[in-house]
Amino acid sequence: MNKTDIKRNIASVIGMLVLAFLAVGSTDEGSSGSKDDKARNLPEGNIAIINADRGTSLQKDENEKKYQGTTLQFVGVVKDVTSATHAQVMIDSSNYCNVEFSTATVGSLNMGDKLKFTAKIKVFGTGLLFKHELTDAKLEP
Amino acid sequence: MLNLRMILPFRFFLKPIRQGCVEASAALLVGGFIYIFWRSNSLLMFRWFHFLGMDEMIRGWRTFVGSFRPSGFVLYSLPDAAWSYAGTVLFSSIWIGSRASYRYFWIALVPALSIGGETGQAFGWVPGRFDWNDLYACSVASVLALIYVKQSFHA
């Protein structure tokens, strides 16, 4: 091994350490099932809810304005049905929504049913204690 | 007159490595800013920013770009591709001109990690979610980096 190659090796090791440092920085603090990882391939509505969960009150207000009147697509799991037009849906483990459907279509749903629907975001809650409010929802096939 | 290039430690391959560093840094900056602007703040780097007292600045940037949200490919696949490109360009430019047999190890290291890691996710050997876009992006970025270095330095 000549002197230049030794320097190349040193430069390569330093370069690899920098790349490894950056790769570690881009990992999620949680496990592989992290929020960031889950956010991909999700409908826009779910992403809006998940992102709102992380924001400050001011950011939530701005997000509410941003999404006001916009119909977004959601997927979730039925946690409760309180009337033919009202269901409680889990968007992810820390985000629950009260969903008001525009027609009486959810009366026959059972707990644990998976739903795909469109709705408008009325109010961002905290996810668990104060649930997000979705309105004008329509079930999708 | 003293020639500074003669006393620099990497004088034998100063030009390629310098260009490689600039290219790699640019690619890493692109990927880094995508993470900072749009990715989840539960990533480890945001803890580091907090530790460094950069919270306010980062929040300002995220608020500033908040109204614009790039496509899923840009958000999730481009940073991986940028990392692959940066590493491949960096190591290729470092090892240009060397005849050591193990230069191939260094040049192939980053593509192998990115493409191998993504493939490992498909089989459940590596944590994370497999995505074809990531695999394509990393593969294309690595090949582009090799072509770029080969053409730039006539390796």
mmCIF file of N, CA and C in Angstrom, chain B residues 26-71:
data_model
loop_
_atom_site.group_PDB
_atom_site.id
_atom_site.type_symbol
_atom_site.label_atom_id
_atom_site.label_comp_id
_atom_site.label_asym_id
_atom_site.label_seq_id
_atom_site.Cartn_x
_atom_site.Cartn_y
_atom_site.Cartn_z
ATOM 1 N N ALA B 26 -23.213 19.080 -2.102
ATOM 2 C CA ALA B 26 -24.419 19.640 -2.726
ATOM 3 C C ALA B 26 -25.569 18.633 -2.654
ATOM 4 N N ALA B 27 -25.259 17.383 -2.975
ATOM 5 C CA ALA B 27 -26.312 16.350 -2.940
ATOM 6 C C ALA B 27 -26.826 16.155 -1.518
ATOM 7 N N LEU B 28 -25.905 16.147 -0.544
ATOM 8 C CA LEU B 28 -26.327 15.955 0.846
ATOM 9 C C LEU B 28 -27.144 17.140 1.353
ATOM 10 N N LEU B 29 -26.798 18.343 0.874
ATOM 11 C CA LEU B 29 -27.573 19.530 1.276
ATOM 12 C C LEU B 29 -29.007 19.433 0.759
ATOM 13 N N VAL B 30 -29.151 18.992 -0.495
ATOM 14 C CA VAL B 30 -30.494 18.845 -1.073
ATOM 15 C C VAL B 30 -31.312 17.869 -0.223
ATOM 16 N N GLY B 31 -30.717 16.697 0.025
ATOM 17 C CA GLY B 31 -31.411 15.692 0.839
ATOM 18 C C GLY B 31 -31.682 16.199 2.246
ATOM 19 N N GLY B 32 -30.690 16.882 2.823
ATOM 20 C CA GLY B 32 -30.816 17.385 4.193
ATOM 21 C C GLY B 32 -31.932 18.400 4.329
ATOM 22 N N PHE B 33 -32.025 19.309 3.351
ATOM 23 C CA PHE B 33 -33.065 20.333 3.439
ATOM 24 C C PHE B 33 -34.468 19.734 3.272
ATOM 25 N N ILE B 34 -34.569 18.665 2.476
ATOM 26 C CA ILE B 34 -35.884 17.995 2.353
ATOM 27 C C ILE B 34 -36.290 17.454 3.724
ATOM 28 N N TYR B 35 -35.346 16.839 4.419
ATOM 29 C CA TYR B 35 -35.645 16.333 5.767
ATOM 30 C C TYR B 35 -36.034 17.478 6.704
ATOM 31 N N ILE B 36 -35.226 18.541 6.675
ATOM 32 C CA ILE B 36 -35.452 19.648 7.616
ATOM 33 C C ILE B 36 -36.795 20.338 7.340
ATOM 34 N N PHE B 37 -37.116 20.526 6.072
ATOM 35 C CA PHE B 37 -38.318 21.286 5.720
ATOM 36 C C PHE B 37 -39.607 20.484 5.904
ATOM 37 N N TRP B 38 -39.573 19.229 5.474
ATOM 38 C CA TRP B 38 -40.867 18.546 5.335
ATOM 39 C C TRP B 38 -41.024 17.230 6.073
ATOM 40 N N ARG B 39 -39.939 16.643 6.537
ATOM 41 C CA ARG B 39 -40.117 15.329 7.143
ATOM 42 C C ARG B 39 -40.496 15.459 8.624
ATOM 43 N N SER B 40 -40.918 14.342 9.190
ATOM 44 C CA SER B 40 -41.407 14.344 10.567
ATOM 45 C C SER B 40 -40.353 14.872 11.536
ATOM 46 N N ASN B 41 -40.811 15.693 12.494
ATOM 47 C CA ASN B 41 -39.840 16.201 13.468
ATOM 48 C C ASN B 41 -39.572 15.200 14.599
ATOM 49 N N SER B 42 -40.028 13.952 14.390
ATOM 50 C CA SER B 42 -39.644 12.912 15.352
ATOM 51 C C SER B 42 -38.327 12.259 14.939
ATOM 52 N N LEU B 43 -37.737 12.751 13.834
ATOM 53 C CA LEU B 43 -36.447 12.210 13.419
ATOM 54 C C LEU B 43 -35.370 12.660 14.405
ATOM 55 N N LEU B 44 -34.345 11.819 14.504
ATOM 56 C CA LEU B 44 -33.281 12.065 15.485
ATOM 57 C C LEU B 44 -32.596 13.413 15.283
ATOM 58 N N MET B 45 -32.462 13.826 14.016
ATOM 59 C CA MET B 45 -31.755 15.079 13.736
ATOM 60 C C MET B 45 -32.426 16.276 14.433
ATOM 61 N N PHE B 46 -33.751 16.196 14.625
ATOM 62 C CA PHE B 46 -34.443 17.313 15.263
ATOM 63 C C PHE B 46 -34.094 17.396 16.751
ATOM 64 N N ARG B 47 -33.737 16.264 17.331
ATOM 65 C CA ARG B 47 -33.236 16.304 18.719
ATOM 66 C C ARG B 47 -31.879 16.984 18.768
ATOM 67 N N TRP B 48 -31.077 16.693 17.746
ATOM 68 C CA TRP B 48 -29.759 17.338 17.682
ATOM 69 C C TRP B 48 -29.924 18.844 17.496
ATOM 70 N N PHE B 49 -30.861 19.225 16.614
ATOM 71 C CA PHE B 49 -31.091 20.656 16.406
ATOM 72 C C PHE B 49 -31.540 21.312 17.717
ATOM 73 N N HIS B 50 -32.398 20.600 18.456
ATOM 74 C CA HIS B 50 -32.866 21.111 19.738
ATOM 75 C C HIS B 50 -31.674 21.296 20.689
ATOM 76 N N PHE B 51 -30.797 20.294 20.704
ATOM 77 C CA PHE B 51 -29.609 20.339 21.564
ATOM 78 C C PHE B 51 -28.726 21.531 21.185
ATOM 79 N N LEU B 52 -28.678 21.827 19.883
ATOM 80 C CA LEU B 52 -27.829 22.930 19.400
ATOM 81 C C LEU B 52 -28.535 24.283 19.479
ATOM 82 N N GLY B 53 -29.774 24.294 19.992
ATOM 83 C CA GLY B 53 -30.528 25.543 20.135
ATOM 84 C C GLY B 53 -31.020 26.095 18.802
ATOM 85 N N MET B 54 -31.230 25.202 17.820
ATOM 86 C CA MET B 54 -31.642 25.660 16.486
ATOM 87 C C MET B 54 -33.145 25.512 16.270
ATOM 88 N N ASP B 55 -33.883 25.215 17.339
ATOM 89 C CA ASP B 55 -35.332 24.963 17.237
ATOM 90 C C ASP B 55 -36.080 26.079 16.502
ATOM 91 N N GLU B 56 -35.846 27.314 16.967
ATOM 92 C CA GLU B 56 -36.599 28.458 16.438
ATOM 93 C C GLU B 56 -36.348 28.634 14.950
ATOM 94 N N MET B 57 -35.065 28.532 14.584
ATOM 95 C CA MET B 57 -34.692 28.732 13.186
ATOM 96 C C MET B 57 -35.342 27.651 12.306
ATOM 97 N N ILE B 58 -35.250 26.405 12.755
ATOM 98 C CA ILE B 58 -35.812 25.295 11.980
ATOM 99 C C ILE B 58 -37.330 25.454 11.874
ATOM 100 N N ARG B 59 -37.985 25.846 12.976
ATOM 101 C CA ARG B 59 -39.436 26.022 12.971
ATOM 102 C C ARG B 59 -39.824 27.119 11.981
ATOM 103 N N GLY B 60 -39.012 28.201 11.959
ATOM 104 C CA GLY B 60 -39.257 29.294 11.023
ATOM 105 C C GLY B 60 -39.176 28.806 9.588
ATOM 106 N N TRP B 61 -38.166 28.012 9.301
ATOM 107 C CA TRP B 61 -38.019 27.476 7.936
ATOM 108 C C TRP B 61 -39.205 26.589 7.579
ATOM 109 N N ARG B 62 -39.596 25.728 8.535
ATOM 110 C CA ARG B 62 -40.697 24.792 8.259
ATOM 111 C C ARG B 62 -42.016 25.534 8.059
ATOM 112 N N THR B 63 -42.205 26.610 8.829
ATOM 113 C CA THR B 63 -43.419 27.407 8.660
ATOM 114 C C THR B 63 -43.402 28.107 7.301
ATOM 115 N N PHE B 64 -42.205 28.625 6.939
ATOM 116 C CA PHE B 64 -42.059 29.367 5.689
ATOM 117 C C PHE B 64 -42.410 28.496 4.482
ATOM 118 N N VAL B 65 -41.950 27.242 4.501
ATOM 119 C CA VAL B 65 -42.198 26.360 3.342
ATOM 120 C C VAL B 65 -43.441 25.501 3.550
ATOM 121 N N GLY B 66 -44.122 25.717 4.704
ATOM 122 C CA GLY B 66 -45.230 24.842 5.078
ATOM 123 C C GLY B 66 -46.355 24.761 4.070
ATOM 124 N N SER B 67 -46.586 25.857 3.347
ATOM 125 C CA SER B 67 -47.704 25.852 2.407
ATOM 126 C C SER B 67 -47.411 25.021 1.163
ATOM 127 N N PHE B 68 -46.146 24.738 0.946
ATOM 128 C CA PHE B 68 -45.779 23.945 -0.224
ATOM 129 C C PHE B 68 -45.373 22.550 0.224
ATOM 130 N N ARG B 69 -45.999 21.543 -0.333
ATOM 131 C CA ARG B 69 -45.626 20.182 0.022
ATOM 132 C C ARG B 69 -45.266 19.410 -1.250
ATOM 133 N N PRO B 70 -43.991 18.974 -1.368
ATOM 134 C CA PRO B 70 -43.585 18.261 -2.584
ATOM 135 C C PRO B 70 -44.231 16.879 -2.670
ATOM 136 N N SER B 71 -44.010 16.246 -3.805
ATOM 137 C CA SER B 71 -44.586 14.909 -4.011
ATOM 138 C C SER B 71 -43.926 13.888 -3.088
#
